[in-house]
Amino acid sequence: QVQLQESGPGLVKPSETLSLTCTVSGFSISGGFYWGWIRQPPGKGLEWIGNIYHSGSANYSPSLRSRATISVDKSKNQFSLTLNSVTAADTALYYCARVGIGYYYIDVWGKGTTVTVSS
Amino acid sequence: EIVLTQSPGSLSLSPGERAILSCRASETVNSNSLAWYQQSPGQAPRLLIFAASSRAAGIPDRFSGSGSGTDFTLTISRLEPEDFAFYFCQQYGGSGLTFGGGTKVEIK
């Protein structure tokens, strides 16, 4: 069974960098899927942050491209998100996910991790 | 960026009734990239439909998707107690993935 688990600090100070890691179990990250990050601010809808392929090729939401970086560590079967210069608007529930190639559906989601940006 | 608008925002129905949820796109969507999800409180979303009309593995056949172009529909033929939840659509286009604002299906 494929499982994704997010990990990282739950509290980040404004202007600092948010860093999250997603550990994939039950499936090789080098398999034929993208790996992505999605977030959901409190009381708001879902926002896609970006995807990465095991080759390291990534694409990002235009609104977050300047601040977000997604990377992959095949040796640990993990992928990570860094988001720099965070503000309160980055407070959200962050999900990692497996994204189908070609159809771009999300068939496996992590449980999500809450990140609060506050001093 | 393609904007997905879902309607209605909420739907009050009784178990056994049919639910029809709409997802309208601001421009033409590739049907292969239109998906529907269900989310219950405190849970991660669950994939129901992909490629506009294909049911994901393990999804009961009371869930069906249809549509093309800019108008897509999710139909739940007979609501079961576990179907009262939040539903949203998603597409992939030139600017990446975007999500609709969602429809809440509530028990009447």
Short mmCIF file of C-alpha atoms in Angstrom, two decimals, chain A residues 34 38 40 44-48 51 59-63 65 93 95 99 102-112, chain B residues 1 30 32-35 37 39 42-47 49-51 86 88 90-92 95-101:
data_model
loop_
_atom_site.label_atom_id
_atom_site.label_comp_id
_atom_site.label_asym_id
_atom_site.label_seq_id
_atom_site.Cartn_x
_atom_site.Cartn_y
_atom_site.Cartn_z
CA TYR A 34 5.07 12.93 -10.36
CA ILE A 38 -0.58 21.10 -2.33
CA GLN A 40 -4.96 24.53 2.00
CA LYS A 44 -9.92 28.30 1.92
CA GLY A 45 -9.60 26.02 -1.07
CA LEU A 46 -6.72 23.89 -2.27
CA GLU A 47 -3.69 25.46 -3.94
CA TRP A 48 -1.16 23.51 -5.98
CA ASN A 51 5.41 18.75 -8.85
CA ASN A 59 7.29 22.64 -12.34
CA TYR A 60 5.65 25.17 -10.09
CA SER A 61 2.58 27.29 -9.65
CA PRO A 62 3.24 30.67 -11.31
CA SER A 63 2.28 32.44 -8.08
CA ARG A 65 7.59 29.86 -8.52
CA LEU A 93 -2.30 22.58 5.86
CA TYR A 95 -0.19 17.93 1.70
CA VAL A 99 0.35 12.74 -9.27
CA GLY A 102 -0.60 12.16 -18.48
CA TYR A 103 -3.86 12.45 -16.54
CA TYR A 104 -2.52 14.57 -13.67
CA TYR A 105 -4.90 13.18 -11.10
CA ILE A 106 -3.78 12.85 -7.48
CA ASP A 107 -4.32 9.27 -6.43
CA VAL A 108 -2.43 9.21 -3.14
CA TRP A 109 -2.37 11.98 -0.53
CA GLY A 110 -0.46 12.34 2.69
CA LYS A 111 -2.46 13.12 5.82
CA GLY A 112 -1.22 16.70 5.73
CA GLU B 1 -4.64 30.09 -15.29
CA ASN B 30 -8.47 18.71 -21.58
CA ASN B 32 -8.05 13.71 -19.65
CA SER B 33 -7.00 16.09 -16.90
CA LEU B 34 -10.31 16.66 -15.10
CA ALA B 35 -10.67 14.88 -11.76
CA TYR B 37 -12.33 14.24 -5.19
CA GLN B 39 -13.02 15.03 1.34
CA GLY B 42 -10.23 15.79 9.07
CA GLN B 43 -9.36 13.49 6.18
CA ALA B 44 -7.17 13.83 3.14
CA PRO B 45 -9.01 14.03 -0.18
CA ARG B 46 -9.90 10.80 -1.97
CA LEU B 47 -9.79 10.46 -5.75
CA ILE B 49 -13.06 10.24 -10.90
CA PHE B 50 -10.21 10.93 -13.32
CA ALA B 51 -10.19 11.77 -17.02
CA PHE B 86 -17.07 17.96 0.53
CA PHE B 88 -14.06 19.37 -5.46
CA GLN B 90 -9.34 19.68 -10.35
CA GLN B 91 -7.73 20.16 -13.74
CA TYR B 92 -4.27 20.35 -15.22
CA SER B 95 -0.24 26.88 -15.67
CA GLY B 96 -0.38 23.66 -13.70
CA LEU B 97 -3.04 22.17 -11.48
CA THR B 98 -6.02 24.21 -10.29
CA PHE B 99 -8.87 23.26 -8.00
CA GLY B 100 -12.48 24.27 -7.77
CA GLY B 101 -13.81 25.87 -4.60
#
